[in-house]
Amino acid sequence: MPPRLNVSAFSRSIAFRPKPQVQWPARSALRVAPSQTRTYADDKAPAQDRSHKPSSEPIEHVSEEAAKTAQIMGEQGPDVNQGTPVEDLVKGDKEAQKNLPKVMQDALKQGKKTPAPKGSRSYSTMTTRSNEGMDMGLVDFEAVSKLPVTPGLKFEAPTLPLPKDGHVKHRYDPVVEQVTNLLMRHGKKSVAQRQMAVVLQHLRTSPIPTINPARPLLAGAPPPSHLPLNPVLYLTLAIDSVAPLLRIRAIKGAAGGGMALQMPAPLSQRQRRRTAIQWILGAASKRRNTGSGKNSLGQRVAQEMISVIEGKSGVWDRRNAVHKLGVAARANIVLPKRR
Amino acid sequence: MPSANCLRNFSQLSLDATAHSTAASRFLQPRVACFSTSAARYANPQMKKKGMTAAPKKGVKTLNTKKSKGASGADAGKRPAQGERKAQRKRIVLSNNNALEVSSLKDLTKTNVLSEANEGLVMGLPEPVVDALRDVEAFKTTQGWSFFRRPAVLVRKEAIQLAKLFKAAEEAAPGKDKKTIRRILTGNRMSGKSTLLLQGLSMAFLRQWFVISLPECQDIVNAHTDYAPLEGSEPTQYTQDTYTAALLSQTLKANKAYFENAKITQKHDLAVPLPAKAKLSDLVAIGVANPEASWSVFKALWTELSQPGQPQILLAAEGLSHIMQNSEYMNADVKPIHAHDLTIVRHFVDHLSGVKQLPNGGVVLAATSKSNAPASPAMDFRIKSAEALKIQTSIPQWNPYTNGDARTMEALKDLENPKADLDILEVGGLSKEEARSIMEYYAESGMLRHQVNDGLVTEKWSLAGMGNIGELERASVRARI
């Protein structure tokens, strides 16, 4: 009798949600174009319906296949009523174990110990960057892959992934561009760009920041020693770390008695950044101007960014106040009843 | 000294004024004796009592045009001390601790500084040279020294040309006919003229020449320092004591190695007595301490340097067009003084124009500027004719309707003479190999986060207007995005 599914082995690792693999959907020229005619779902005996043919049946599971083989051979195969875990299949097979996903490999290594649960907060006010990891600001360093050669192309197919600055309208970092636009006054973009250059230069030459553990930065942030050499990441990290998750919408008169109803509303990533940038710029313009000359605003903005990273800035209190209010106003959210 | 009686009468006079009130009413305004302030000092100022007017009625709006005192927005903190803001603006930062150490960076040394093998390499400046360059104010705030771990320069094609000139001057020095090579650095804006001048200065420091550098010609002629006519000069020349003393002080600090052993060999006629067994550095220190003696000390120093066996001299100046026109100073007839009538400028221009030769040979270098330069049509014309000579086209004609400065035309006339050793050194764009070399240095320092390949080099080289080094740095290091 082959071993049954080991339930305890999956107890923790099942919770893992693998990241969607970002991959270029390689389009083959040989792909069959979908049929142009559409049929109703309940059409009787449509011409193309091959779902009942034996060839369209799904491939049987390993265990079922093994059971059938055993039946033919006249032996006792595995019990088909229970599934066979992959761990059992690859047990002792080093080659196959290498091809397992990382989680399962880790689970194999860990054995039967269950890791302690992490985190004690009932709700989280942290956010992680959803789709991509931290942008390291390196250009042209990813391993390039070439598309398969397709005959009939006039020019060579591009190497993938496409370079970050490949599109003329989106060649600059989105955060830098957003900060520049918010720095701009009276439509003078080149002045704003010069200030932005001053900000980046100041971040680049300032000493390594010391992180305040009471003000945690974004999860997955690089160590502070990496920041000055990558000023764009420095800037992004400062902005994203203090960006509020929501705003409080006051609905007039909805609370009764002429009171406004405080309703938390989620913000998109760009909106969150915009709020954070405006807080930071406001704090920077209130800073004491110790120098003179045209670069002083850029320097103050950069000093404010550094104090955000070091957890000294008052912007953190502002964000915490918004979050606190948001948690209090959760009660005002009325979700539609479930039927 | 007036008698006491007289004073008393005088003070009585104003007290008597009460008698004829109408006539003297305006004198009465202080109501005290003119020569006594005690009453005014002790008088209690009559303060207007606050809150005397009735409070406004409830519901009635009153107009309040006064701005609220001590508004919350007002900043009551301590202001920066006098001169602190400017010091911060003008501060020269030569190192960035965050930048990565470039392992392949080699230093310039006395032996390799003039060698042609360095062409296209980025070379570090050794510590003593950096100090000396700092003393002569060769680093500018607009240059990108603050990005990198320590100062380094690209040895470009023009730097090799300059090195050859230095070599020629050194080789001619032991012989009979000493060579004075004179060059004017020209080129586009941000093409690296000041940096090339800095490279020339560092060559001179490394080869142990004597360096006198005018860090910014504008400071000599903009009438910010005192001036006085020089006695016995015809036509009148003007000395600038404070400026000369500062120049002597810079020269003393920068040429420390030379002054350690230099002795006084000649007899000098100075207003300030020299101590017995004084060294040359003591003489210069006297000029620094007593600005009124600074010009005679400068002349004495020059006499000492003119003696046989002394080192070659590098005379350098930056921002040439400032001294090729009238200065901001006025003479006794309230007419502008020509810059060539200022003694320091005269000293430099004489050597640049070839009126005087450097006694032990050497190089006279003058850098033009394209960003802070008053229009000097005469200088531009001479430089254009020198360019025409180089590319062997027809020499341009002087436009008779422009107002040219005759003394400048005269001083720079050797530029039109192919046989004279006054010439221009044109600082152009980098070649792609040089651009690649400096961009690799940027990338190794961690300031350019990009793989340096042919595509990138060509892109930035083209964006920088065919390799203008300032624009190249701007495009690759100072991202203006």
Tab-separated table of N, CA, C and O in Angstrom, chain B residues 137-184:
chain	number	residue	atom	x	y	z
B	137	GLU	N	42.457	78.409	-5.260
B	137	GLU	CA	41.040	78.494	-5.653
B	137	GLU	C	40.814	78.009	-7.069
B	137	GLU	O	40.117	78.642	-7.864
B	138	ALA	N	41.412	76.869	-7.397
B	138	ALA	CA	41.252	76.358	-8.757
B	138	ALA	C	39.964	75.574	-8.914
B	138	ALA	O	39.475	75.416	-10.027
B	139	PHE	N	39.414	75.075	-7.809
B	139	PHE	CA	38.148	74.339	-7.904
B	139	PHE	C	36.991	75.324	-7.883
B	139	PHE	O	37.026	76.309	-7.151
B	140	LYS	N	35.982	75.040	-8.691
B	140	LYS	CA	34.820	75.935	-8.748
B	140	LYS	C	33.601	75.211	-8.194
B	140	LYS	O	33.519	73.981	-8.236
B	141	THR	N	32.641	75.998	-7.734
B	141	THR	CA	31.436	75.378	-7.161
B	141	THR	C	30.598	74.686	-8.225
B	141	THR	O	29.850	73.767	-7.923
B	142	THR	N	30.704	75.143	-9.457
B	142	THR	CA	29.846	74.575	-10.490
B	142	THR	C	30.370	73.249	-11.017
B	142	THR	O	29.682	72.564	-11.757
B	143	GLN	N	31.590	72.901	-10.677
B	143	GLN	CA	32.143	71.644	-11.173
B	143	GLN	C	31.699	70.503	-10.273
B	143	GLN	O	31.383	70.706	-9.111
B	144	GLY	N	31.707	69.298	-10.837
B	144	GLY	CA	31.083	68.168	-10.135
B	144	GLY	C	31.992	67.402	-9.203
B	144	GLY	O	31.871	66.185	-9.090
B	145	TRP	N	32.887	68.077	-8.495
B	145	TRP	CA	33.826	67.347	-7.628
B	145	TRP	C	33.107	66.669	-6.481
B	145	TRP	O	33.573	65.666	-5.951
B	146	SER	N	31.957	67.226	-6.088
B	146	SER	CA	31.304	66.737	-4.874
B	146	SER	C	30.622	65.392	-5.078
B	146	SER	O	30.077	64.842	-4.139
B	147	PHE	N	30.617	64.873	-6.297
B	147	PHE	CA	29.967	63.592	-6.518
B	147	PHE	C	30.882	62.412	-6.202
B	147	PHE	O	30.411	61.330	-5.917
B	148	PHE	N	32.170	62.623	-6.275
B	148	PHE	CA	33.089	61.487	-6.290
B	148	PHE	C	33.892	61.425	-5.011
B	148	PHE	O	33.956	62.385	-4.253
B	149	ARG	N	34.484	60.276	-4.809
B	149	ARG	CA	35.191	60.046	-3.566
B	149	ARG	C	36.376	60.986	-3.409
B	149	ARG	O	36.629	61.516	-2.342
B	150	ARG	N	37.124	61.184	-4.471
B	150	ARG	CA	38.227	62.149	-4.410
B	150	ARG	C	38.443	62.732	-5.796
B	150	ARG	O	38.022	62.137	-6.784
B	151	PRO	N	39.100	63.885	-5.883
B	151	PRO	CA	39.217	64.543	-7.180
B	151	PRO	C	40.035	63.714	-8.172
B	151	PRO	O	41.080	63.175	-7.829
B	152	ALA	N	39.514	63.621	-9.357
B	152	ALA	CA	40.215	62.931	-10.439
B	152	ALA	C	39.902	63.664	-11.725
B	152	ALA	O	38.851	64.294	-11.852
B	153	VAL	N	40.835	63.589	-12.662
B	153	VAL	CA	40.642	64.303	-13.931
B	153	VAL	C	40.832	63.338	-15.090
B	153	VAL	O	41.575	62.362	-14.998
B	154	LEU	N	40.141	63.639	-16.184
B	154	LEU	CA	40.319	62.878	-17.415
B	154	LEU	C	41.456	63.514	-18.192
B	154	LEU	O	41.442	64.714	-18.453
B	155	VAL	N	42.441	62.702	-18.531
B	155	VAL	CA	43.550	63.234	-19.325
B	155	VAL	C	43.125	63.161	-20.785
B	155	VAL	O	43.211	62.123	-21.432
B	156	ARG	N	42.644	64.274	-21.271
B	156	ARG	CA	42.106	64.299	-22.625
B	156	ARG	C	43.158	64.764	-23.599
B	156	ARG	O	44.292	65.061	-23.208
B	157	LYS	N	42.774	64.825	-24.847
B	157	LYS	CA	43.732	65.171	-25.906
B	157	LYS	C	44.379	66.528	-25.642
B	157	LYS	O	45.592	66.702	-25.774
B	158	GLU	N	43.568	67.502	-25.207
B	158	GLU	CA	44.079	68.850	-24.989
B	158	GLU	C	45.048	68.888	-23.809
B	158	GLU	O	45.999	69.667	-23.814
B	159	ALA	N	44.793	68.008	-22.824
B	159	ALA	CA	45.693	67.960	-21.670
B	159	ALA	C	47.060	67.439	-22.097
B	159	ALA	O	48.093	67.882	-21.581
B	160	ILE	N	47.063	66.509	-23.057
B	160	ILE	CA	48.341	66.003	-23.562
B	160	ILE	C	49.078	67.107	-24.306
B	160	ILE	O	50.299	67.273	-24.162
B	161	GLN	N	48.318	67.907	-25.069
B	161	GLN	CA	48.955	69.047	-25.760
B	161	GLN	C	49.586	69.992	-24.744
B	161	GLN	O	50.714	70.465	-24.926
B	162	LEU	N	48.859	70.217	-23.666
B	162	LEU	CA	49.378	71.110	-22.624
B	162	LEU	C	50.631	70.512	-21.984
B	162	LEU	O	51.614	71.217	-21.735
B	163	ALA	N	50.586	69.193	-21.764
B	163	ALA	CA	51.744	68.526	-21.160
B	163	ALA	C	52.971	68.663	-22.044
B	163	ALA	O	54.092	68.860	-21.564
B	164	LYS	N	52.743	68.599	-23.364
B	164	LYS	CA	53.874	68.748	-24.294
B	164	LYS	C	54.486	70.136	-24.166
B	164	LYS	O	55.715	70.296	-24.217
B	165	LEU	N	53.617	71.154	-23.981
B	165	LEU	CA	54.127	72.520	-23.811
B	165	LEU	C	54.976	72.611	-22.545
B	165	LEU	O	56.045	73.239	-22.535
B	166	PHE	N	54.503	71.989	-21.481
B	166	PHE	CA	55.246	72.014	-20.224
B	166	PHE	C	56.604	71.344	-20.408
B	166	PHE	O	57.619	71.828	-19.923
B	167	LYS	N	56.572	70.229	-21.157
B	167	LYS	CA	57.815	69.499	-21.384
B	167	LYS	C	58.789	70.368	-22.172
B	167	LYS	O	59.985	70.433	-21.852
B	168	ALA	N	58.258	71.043	-23.200
B	168	ALA	CA	59.118	71.893	-24.024
B	168	ALA	C	59.744	72.998	-23.180
B	168	ALA	O	60.946	73.294	-23.300
B	169	ALA	N	58.934	73.603	-22.284
B	169	ALA	CA	59.458	74.680	-21.442
B	169	ALA	C	60.521	74.143	-20.489
B	169	ALA	O	61.525	74.813	-20.220
B	170	GLU	N	60.320	72.929	-20.007
B	170	GLU	CA	61.302	72.360	-19.074
B	170	GLU	C	62.601	72.010	-19.779
B	170	GLU	O	63.686	72.195	-19.235
B	171	GLU	N	62.464	71.492	-21.012
B	171	GLU	CA	63.669	71.087	-21.725
B	171	GLU	C	64.500	72.294	-22.118
B	171	GLU	O	65.727	72.222	-22.180
B	172	ALA	N	63.826	73.416	-22.386
B	172	ALA	CA	64.562	74.609	-22.793
B	172	ALA	C	65.173	75.329	-21.597
B	172	ALA	O	66.043	76.181	-21.765
B	173	ALA	N	64.722	75.000	-20.387
B	173	ALA	CA	65.113	75.773	-19.215
B	173	ALA	C	66.623	75.749	-18.919
B	173	ALA	O	67.195	76.809	-18.624
B	174	PRO	N	67.300	74.607	-18.980
B	174	PRO	CA	68.724	74.641	-18.640
B	174	PRO	C	69.574	75.380	-19.684
B	174	PRO	O	70.650	75.868	-19.374
B	175	GLY	N	69.103	75.475	-20.925
B	175	GLY	CA	69.894	76.070	-21.998
B	175	GLY	C	69.925	77.583	-21.928
B	175	GLY	O	69.528	78.201	-20.948
B	176	LYS	N	70.405	78.154	-23.020
B	176	LYS	CA	70.572	79.608	-23.069
B	176	LYS	C	69.234	80.320	-23.302
B	176	LYS	O	68.887	81.243	-22.590
B	177	ASP	N	68.551	79.843	-24.360
B	177	ASP	CA	67.288	80.532	-24.675
B	177	ASP	C	66.126	79.865	-23.959
B	177	ASP	O	65.688	78.787	-24.324
B	178	LYS	N	65.674	80.529	-22.907
B	178	LYS	CA	64.540	80.013	-22.148
B	178	LYS	C	63.277	80.238	-22.960
B	178	LYS	O	63.185	81.173	-23.741
B	179	LYS	N	62.323	79.375	-22.724
B	179	LYS	CA	61.083	79.467	-23.494
B	179	LYS	C	59.952	79.966	-22.618
B	179	LYS	O	59.759	79.467	-21.514
B	180	THR	N	59.250	80.963	-23.110
B	180	THR	CA	58.011	81.380	-22.450
B	180	THR	C	56.872	81.027	-23.384
B	180	THR	O	56.734	81.628	-24.444
B	181	ILE	N	56.106	80.006	-23.023
B	181	ILE	CA	55.014	79.572	-23.894
B	181	ILE	C	53.730	80.197	-23.389
B	181	ILE	O	53.444	80.162	-22.196
B	182	ARG	N	52.989	80.802	-24.316
B	182	ARG	CA	51.793	81.530	-23.898
B	182	ARG	C	50.584	80.961	-24.618
B	182	ARG	O	50.609	80.803	-25.834
B	183	ARG	N	49.591	80.624	-23.871
B	183	ARG	CA	48.402	80.015	-24.478
B	183	ARG	C	47.134	80.619	-23.869
B	183	ARG	O	47.098	80.938	-22.673
B	184	ILE	N	46.126	80.749	-24.729
B	184	ILE	CA	44.798	81.175	-24.267
B	184	ILE	C	43.853	80.004	-24.496
B	184	ILE	O	43.739	79.503	-25.620
